[in-house]
Coordinates of C-alpha atoms and ligand atoms in Angstrom, one line a residue:
M1 CA 26.7 28.1 17.7
N2 CA 25.2 25.9 20.5
T3 CA 23.6 23.1 17.8
R4 CA 21.6 19.7 19.4
R5 CA 24.8 18.1 18.5
D6 CA 27.0 20.2 21.0
F7 CA 25.0 19.6 23.4
L8 CA 24.8 15.6 23.0
Q9 CA 28.1 15.5 22.8
K10 CA 29.0 17.1 25.7
V11 CA 26.7 15.1 27.7
A12 CA 28.2 11.9 26.1
A13 CA 32.3 13.5 27.3
S14 CA 30.6 13.8 31.0
A15 CA 32.3 10.8 32.7
L16 CA 29.6 10.1 34.8
I17 CA 26.8 8.6 31.8
L18 CA 27.1 6.0 29.6
P19 CA 27.8 6.9 25.9
L20 CA 25.3 8.3 23.7
P21 CA 24.9 5.3 20.4
S22 CA 26.0 7.0 17.9
W23 CA 22.7 7.2 15.9
A24 CA 22.0 10.0 18.6
L25 CA 24.7 12.1 17.8
S26 CA 23.7 12.1 14.3
A27 CA 20.1 11.9 14.0
P28 CA 18.6 15.3 13.8
K29 CA 16.4 16.9 16.2
Y30 CA 12.8 15.6 15.3
D31 CA 9.6 17.0 16.5
G32 CA 7.2 15.8 13.9
P33 CA 3.6 14.0 14.6
V34 CA 4.6 9.9 16.3
L35 CA 2.8 7.1 15.0
R36 CA 1.0 5.8 19.0
V37 CA 0.9 2.1 18.9
A38 CA -0.2 -0.5 20.5
L39 CA 1.1 -4.5 20.2
M40 CA -1.3 -6.9 20.4
G41 CA 0.0 -10.3 21.2
L42 CA 3.2 -10.0 23.6
G43 CA 5.1 -12.9 22.5
G44 CA 8.9 -13.4 21.1
Y45 CA 8.0 -11.1 17.6
A46 CA 6.5 -8.3 20.0
T47 CA 9.4 -8.1 22.5
R48 CA 11.4 -7.8 19.8
V49 CA 9.1 -5.0 17.9
A50 CA 9.0 -3.2 21.2
D51 CA 12.9 -2.9 21.8
A52 CA 13.3 -2.0 18.3
M53 CA 11.0 0.5 19.0
R54 CA 12.6 1.9 22.1
D55 CA 15.1 3.8 19.4
C56 CA 12.6 5.3 17.2
K57 CA 11.1 8.5 16.5
K58 CA 8.0 8.7 14.7
A59 CA 6.4 5.7 16.2
K60 CA 6.2 5.0 19.8
L61 CA 5.0 2.2 21.7
V62 CA 2.2 3.5 24.3
G63 CA -0.4 -0.1 24.2
A64 CA -0.8 -3.3 24.8
I65 CA -3.3 -6.0 24.2
S66 CA -2.7 -9.6 26.1
G67 CA -4.7 -12.5 27.0
T68 CA -1.6 -13.1 30.2
P69 CA -2.4 -10.4 32.9
D70 CA 1.1 -10.5 34.2
K71 CA 2.5 -9.9 30.8
L72 CA 0.5 -6.6 31.1
T73 CA 2.1 -5.5 34.2
N74 CA 5.8 -6.7 32.9
W75 CA 5.0 -4.4 30.0
Q76 CA 4.1 -1.2 31.8
S77 CA 6.6 -0.9 33.6
K78 CA 9.7 -2.7 31.0
Y79 CA 8.0 -0.1 28.1
G80 CA 6.6 2.7 30.5
I81 CA 2.8 1.8 29.5
P82 CA 0.3 3.3 31.2
E83 CA -2.5 0.8 32.3
K84 CA -5.4 2.7 30.6
N85 CA -3.7 1.6 27.2
C86 CA -3.3 -2.3 28.3
Y87 CA -6.6 -4.4 27.3
N88 CA -7.5 -8.4 27.2
Y89 CA -8.7 -10.0 23.9
Q90 CA -12.1 -9.4 25.7
T91 CA -12.1 -5.8 26.7
F92 CA -9.8 -4.9 23.3
S93 CA -13.0 -3.2 21.4
N94 CA -13.3 -0.2 23.9
I95 CA -9.5 0.7 22.5
R96 CA -12.5 3.2 20.0
N97 CA -12.7 5.2 23.1
N98 CA -9.4 5.6 23.5
P99 CA -7.7 8.3 21.6
D100 CA -4.0 8.0 22.7
I101 CA -3.8 5.3 20.6
D102 CA -3.8 5.5 16.9
A103 CA -2.8 2.1 15.6
V104 CA -2.7 -1.6 16.5
Y105 CA 0.4 -3.7 15.9
I106 CA -1.4 -7.7 15.5
T107 CA 1.7 -10.4 16.3
T108 CA -0.7 -13.2 17.5
P109 CA -0.6 -16.5 15.7
N110 CA -1.8 -16.5 12.3
S111 CA -5.1 -18.0 12.5
L112 CA -5.9 -14.9 14.8
H113 CA -5.1 -12.4 12.1
H114 CA -7.9 -12.2 9.8
S115 CA -10.4 -11.6 12.5
Q116 CA -8.2 -9.2 15.1
V117 CA -7.2 -6.7 12.1
L118 CA -11.3 -7.2 11.8
Q119 CA -11.5 -5.9 15.4
A120 CA -9.1 -3.1 15.3
A121 CA -10.7 -1.7 12.5
A122 CA -14.2 -1.4 13.2
A123 CA -12.3 0.1 16.8
G124 CA -11.5 3.0 14.1
K125 CA -7.3 2.0 14.2
H126 CA -5.1 1.6 11.9
V127 CA -3.5 -2.0 11.7
L128 CA -0.4 -3.6 11.5
C129 CA 0.1 -7.0 10.7
E130 CA 2.2 -9.4 10.9
K131 CA 3.0 -12.2 8.1
P132 CA 1.1 -14.1 7.2
M133 CA -2.0 -11.5 7.0
A134 CA -4.4 -14.0 7.1
L135 CA -4.7 -18.1 6.2
N136 CA -6.0 -17.5 2.8
A137 CA -7.0 -15.2 0.2
K138 CA -10.5 -14.9 1.1
E139 CA -9.6 -13.8 4.7
G140 CA -7.4 -11.5 3.0
A141 CA -9.7 -10.1 0.7
E142 CA -12.4 -9.4 3.5
M143 CA -9.4 -7.8 6.0
V144 CA -8.7 -5.3 2.8
A145 CA -11.9 -4.3 2.4
A146 CA -12.8 -4.2 5.8
C147 CA -10.1 -1.5 6.7
K148 CA -11.0 0.4 3.2
K149 CA -14.5 0.4 4.6
A150 CA -13.3 1.8 8.0
G151 CA -11.0 4.7 6.1
V152 CA -8.1 3.0 8.3
K153 CA -4.8 1.8 6.9
L154 CA -3.9 -2.1 6.8
L155 CA -0.2 -2.6 6.7
V156 CA 2.1 -5.8 6.7
G157 CA 5.2 -6.5 8.6
Y158 CA 7.8 -7.3 5.7
R159 CA 10.5 -5.5 7.0
M160 CA 12.3 -6.6 4.5
H161 CA 11.0 -4.1 2.4
F162 CA 13.0 -1.6 3.8
E163 CA 16.5 -3.3 4.5
P164 CA 19.1 -1.1 2.8
K165 CA 21.1 -3.9 0.8
T166 CA 17.9 -5.3 -0.6
L167 CA 17.0 -1.9 -1.5
E168 CA 20.3 -1.3 -3.2
V169 CA 20.0 -5.0 -5.5
I170 CA 16.1 -3.4 -6.2
R171 CA 18.3 -0.2 -7.5
M172 CA 20.4 -1.9 -9.6
R173 CA 17.8 -4.1 -10.7
N174 CA 15.3 -0.9 -11.8
S175 CA 18.4 0.7 -13.8
G176 CA 19.5 -2.4 -15.7
E177 CA 22.3 -3.0 -13.9
F178 CA 21.8 -6.7 -14.2
G179 CA 20.1 -7.3 -17.9
K180 CA 17.0 -8.8 -18.3
I181 CA 16.0 -10.9 -15.4
L182 CA 15.9 -14.6 -16.5
F183 CA 16.1 -16.4 -12.6
F184 CA 15.3 -16.3 -9.0
Q185 CA 16.4 -18.7 -6.5
G186 CA 14.9 -18.4 -2.6
L187 CA 15.5 -21.2 -0.2
C188 CA 14.1 -20.8 3.4
G189 CA 14.0 -22.7 6.5
F190 CA 15.0 -23.8 9.7
R191 CA 15.0 -26.5 12.0
I192 CA 11.7 -26.5 14.2
G193 CA 11.9 -27.5 17.4
D194 CA 9.2 -28.0 20.7
P195 CA 6.6 -30.1 18.5
T196 CA 4.1 -28.6 21.4
Q197 CA 4.1 -25.0 19.4
W198 CA 1.6 -23.1 17.8
R199 CA 3.9 -23.4 14.6
L200 CA 2.7 -27.0 14.2
N201 CA -0.2 -26.7 14.7
R202 CA -2.9 -26.7 12.2
E203 CA -5.9 -24.5 13.8
L204 CA -3.1 -21.9 14.2
A205 CA -0.8 -21.3 11.6
G206 CA -2.6 -22.2 8.9
G207 CA -0.2 -24.7 7.5
G208 CA 3.4 -25.2 8.2
S209 CA 6.8 -23.8 6.9
L210 CA 5.2 -22.3 3.9
M211 CA 2.9 -19.9 6.1
D212 CA 5.8 -19.5 8.1
I213 CA 9.0 -18.8 6.7
G214 CA 8.3 -19.9 2.9
I215 CA 6.5 -16.7 2.7
Y216 CA 9.7 -15.2 2.9
A217 CA 11.0 -17.1 -0.9
I218 CA 7.1 -16.0 -2.0
N219 CA 7.5 -12.8 -1.6
G220 CA 11.4 -12.2 -2.1
T221 CA 10.2 -13.5 -5.4
R222 CA 8.0 -11.0 -6.3
Y223 CA 10.4 -8.0 -4.9
M224 CA 13.5 -9.7 -6.6
V225 CA 12.4 -10.1 -10.2
G226 CA 10.7 -7.2 -10.1
E227 CA 7.6 -9.2 -11.7
E228 CA 4.2 -10.9 -10.8
P229 CA 4.1 -14.3 -11.6
V230 CA 1.5 -15.9 -13.7
W231 CA 1.9 -19.5 -13.2
V232 CA 3.2 -22.0 -9.6
T233 CA 3.9 -25.9 -9.8
A234 CA 4.8 -27.2 -6.2
Q235 CA 5.6 -30.5 -4.9
E236 CA 5.6 -31.6 -1.4
T237 CA 8.2 -33.6 0.6
K238 CA 7.4 -35.1 4.4
T239 CA 9.7 -36.8 5.9
D240 CA 8.5 -36.8 9.5
K241 CA 4.7 -37.2 9.7
V242 CA 4.1 -37.6 13.6
K243 CA 5.7 -34.3 14.0
F244 CA 4.2 -32.4 10.7
K245 CA 0.7 -33.9 10.8
E246 CA -1.4 -33.1 8.1
G247 CA -2.0 -30.2 6.5
V248 CA 1.3 -28.9 8.4
D249 CA 3.8 -29.0 5.6
E250 CA 7.5 -29.6 6.3
T251 CA 9.2 -29.0 2.7
I252 CA 7.7 -28.0 -0.1
Q253 CA 9.7 -27.0 -3.4
F254 CA 7.7 -24.3 -5.6
Q255 CA 8.6 -22.9 -9.0
F256 CA 7.6 -19.5 -10.7
G257 CA 6.9 -18.7 -14.2
F258 CA 7.3 -14.7 -15.1
P259 CA 5.6 -12.7 -18.0
S260 CA 8.9 -11.5 -19.1
G261 CA 9.7 -15.4 -19.8
A262 CA 12.0 -15.6 -15.7
V263 CA 11.6 -18.6 -13.9
A264 CA 11.6 -18.8 -10.2
S265 CA 12.7 -21.9 -8.2
C266 CA 11.9 -22.1 -4.4
L267 CA 12.6 -24.5 -1.4
S268 CA 10.4 -24.1 2.2
T269 CA 11.2 -25.9 5.1
Y270 CA 11.2 -26.6 8.6
S271 CA 14.1 -29.2 8.9
M272 CA 17.2 -27.8 7.0
N273 CA 18.7 -25.0 9.3
N274 CA 19.9 -21.8 8.6
L275 CA 18.7 -21.7 4.9
D276 CA 18.3 -18.3 3.8
R277 CA 19.6 -17.7 0.2
F278 CA 18.5 -15.4 -2.6
F279 CA 20.1 -15.3 -6.1
L280 CA 18.9 -13.1 -9.1
N281 CA 20.9 -14.1 -12.3
G282 CA 20.4 -11.6 -15.2
E283 CA 21.7 -11.1 -18.9
K284 CA 24.2 -9.2 -18.1
G285 CA 24.7 -9.9 -14.1
F286 CA 23.6 -11.0 -10.4
A287 CA 23.2 -11.1 -6.9
E288 CA 23.5 -12.9 -4.2
M289 CA 22.2 -12.7 -0.8
Q290 CA 22.8 -15.0 2.3
P291 CA 21.3 -14.7 4.9
S292 CA 19.1 -12.6 2.6
T293 CA 16.0 -12.3 5.0
G294 CA 17.0 -13.2 8.7
Y295 CA 17.3 -10.1 11.5
G296 CA 21.0 -9.7 10.1
P297 CA 23.2 -8.1 9.4
I298 CA 22.0 -9.1 5.8
K299 CA 25.5 -10.0 3.5
G300 CA 25.3 -10.0 0.2
R301 CA 27.5 -9.3 -3.6
T302 CA 26.6 -9.0 -6.8
N303 CA 29.0 -8.8 -10.1
K304 CA 29.8 -5.2 -9.6
G305 CA 31.0 -6.3 -6.2
E306 CA 30.4 -6.4 -1.7
L307 CA 26.6 -4.9 -0.8
T308 CA 27.7 -2.3 1.7
Q309 CA 24.9 -0.7 3.0
P310 CA 24.7 -0.2 6.8
H311 CA 22.7 -2.6 8.9
A312 CA 19.8 -1.2 11.2
T313 CA 17.4 -3.0 13.6
H314 CA 15.1 -4.2 11.0
Q315 CA 12.2 -3.4 13.6
M316 CA 13.3 0.2 14.1
V317 CA 13.0 0.9 10.4
Q318 CA 10.1 0.1 9.4
M319 CA 8.6 1.3 12.5
E320 CA 10.0 4.2 11.4
E321 CA 9.0 3.7 7.7
M322 CA 5.1 2.5 8.3
A323 CA 4.9 5.8 10.8
D324 CA 5.7 7.8 7.7
I325 CA 3.4 6.3 5.1
I326 CA 0.5 6.3 7.9
L327 CA 1.2 9.3 9.0
N328 CA 2.3 11.3 6.0
G329 CA 1.4 9.2 3.2
K330 CA 4.5 8.2 2.0
Q331 CA 5.1 6.0 -0.7
P332 CA 7.2 2.9 -0.1
I333 CA 9.5 1.8 -3.0
V334 CA 8.0 -1.8 -2.1
P335 CA 4.1 -1.8 -0.6
V336 CA 3.5 -3.1 2.5
D337 CA 0.2 -2.8 2.8
G338 CA -3.0 -5.7 2.5
E339 CA -3.0 -5.8 -1.0
E340 CA 0.5 -6.7 -1.3
G341 CA -0.5 -9.2 1.8
L342 CA -3.4 -10.2 0.0
K343 CA -1.1 -11.4 -3.2
D344 CA 1.3 -13.3 -1.3
L345 CA -2.2 -15.4 0.0
K346 CA -2.9 -16.0 -3.1
I347 CA 0.4 -17.3 -4.2
I348 CA -0.1 -19.4 -1.0
D349 CA -3.3 -21.0 -2.1
A350 CA -2.3 -22.1 -5.3
I351 CA 1.5 -23.2 -4.1
Y352 CA -1.4 -25.8 -1.6
L353 CA -3.6 -26.0 -4.8
A354 CA -0.2 -27.4 -7.2
V355 CA 0.8 -30.2 -4.2
K356 CA -2.7 -31.3 -4.4
T357 CA -3.2 -31.2 -8.2
G358 CA 0.1 -32.4 -9.1
K359 CA -0.8 -29.1 -11.2
K360 CA 1.0 -26.1 -12.9
V361 CA -1.5 -23.1 -11.4
P362 CA -2.3 -20.3 -13.1
L363 CA -1.7 -16.7 -10.9
N364 CA -3.7 -13.4 -11.5
L365 CA -2.5 -11.2 -9.4
Ligands
NDP401 P1 4.6 -16.4 19.7 O1 4.0 -17.4 20.4 O2 6.0 -16.3 20.8 O3 3.7 -15.1 20.3 C1 2.8 -15.1 19.8 C2 1.4 -14.4 21.5 O4 0.1 -14.4 20.7 C3 1.5 -15.3 22.7 O5 2.5 -14.9 23.4 C4 0.3 -15.0 23.0 O6 0.3 -13.6 23.8 C5 -0.7 -14.6 21.9 N1 -1.8 -15.5 21.8 C6 -2.8 -15.5 21.8 N2 -3.8 -16.5 21.5 C7 -2.9 -17.7 21.0 C8 -2.9 -18.8 21.1 N3 -4.2 -19.4 21.3 N4 -1.8 -19.6 21.0 C9 -0.1 -18.9 21.5 N5 -0.3 -17.9 21.7 C10 -1.3 -16.9 21.6 O7 4.9 -16.0 18.2 P2 5.9 -15.1 17.8 O8 5.7 -13.8 18.0 O9 6.9 -15.5 17.2 O10 4.6 -15.4 16.0 C11 3.7 -13.9 16.5 C12 3.3 -13.7 15.2 O11 4.4 -12.8 14.3 C13 3.2 -14.4 13.5 O12 2.0 -14.5 12.6 C14 4.4 -14.7 13.3 O13 4.5 -15.2 11.7 C15 5.2 -13.0 13.2 N6 6.2 -13.1 13.1 C16 7.2 -12.3 12.0 C17 8.5 -12.4 12.4 C18 9.1 -11.5 10.9 O14 10.4 -11.2 10.8 N7 8.2 -10.4 10.4 C19 9.1 -13.5 13.0 C20 8.8 -13.8 14.0 C21 7.1 -14.2 13.9 P3 -0.4 -12.7 25.3 O15 0.0 -13.7 26.2 O16 0.3 -11.7 25.1 O17 -2.2 -13.1 24.2

């Protein structure tokens, strides 16, 4: 009997074409529903997502929204996007009349997420939104409410929630292999370049390193410890007041306490390169990951040995899983919905408050 695998192997064996990637040989044919996605804000991360989506079966890039006309022309030819599925920020609300787009993925600067999610929801489209979901918990709660009211799903681009080595550590913790969890350390940072970029502009970024990279330590603390924190303390350090203006944090250290008695200690910075390390310690064992949240491959080991789960492009896996969540109601192991994004925003609010007051701030997630 001729199988799809036989066919693909024969095709790959023919001398005149490029060899097929290994996933194509092992992947079963997919003829289920496909989530048709439009990307909004065609910058660095959108390009990474678009490239990764070439390998998706359940999600397909079909549309684009941009303030730069040249980019729309480019993306039409580069990704095969029809002109009728292209919009700018002024024409975007017409997307409501386009039945060929199911979801909008927002990859613009942080301060634009709130209004753009509200617009996408009002147009009746499911929304995927990059981290941080918004600038603060008030905006986040409005976004969750608007999507609920419009009957659309709101998901946040937490790609680590689908990463195999991360999920293995979570599995081991849940099955008690580390014993009672006592301590977590999350260190996240990089040395930021161009001082004119939006990430260093308070209006667009909503803050500094904490909004951009420290959020990985905040979110990581929660999925690694497996509990919600009940208090936070925080301290800010600024060595360059020209580059990091008022309201743009350079380095923040923060600490959490959990109901079980576990504690966590984290660092977020724009002034140290390659800082990407998680360490989880329990009564019976530990997990350490470095790199822990970069694009991978993620590396890590536990008291039982090296983590060996294979690497796959994070954005590809994320889009496949998010398509399953939206189309088939799949429940992810770690949530990626608006409520999850809102919890991180409540923590961000509390960290900034703790920096300002020097006090321990209670958390009620
Ligand atoms: P870029 O600056 O590379 O791209 C942002 C794009 O947004 C621009 O290219 C532009 O696209 C559009 N835009 C609209 N208004 C503005 C404005 N006023 N200033 C600047 N750009 C504007 O940023 P990134 O792609 O790195 O980041 C975008 C979002 O994705 C952020 O929220 C960030 O936190 C998140 N991100 C997430 C990552 C992850 O791993 N999950 C990694 C990197 C970023 P156009 O010209 O098409 O309008």
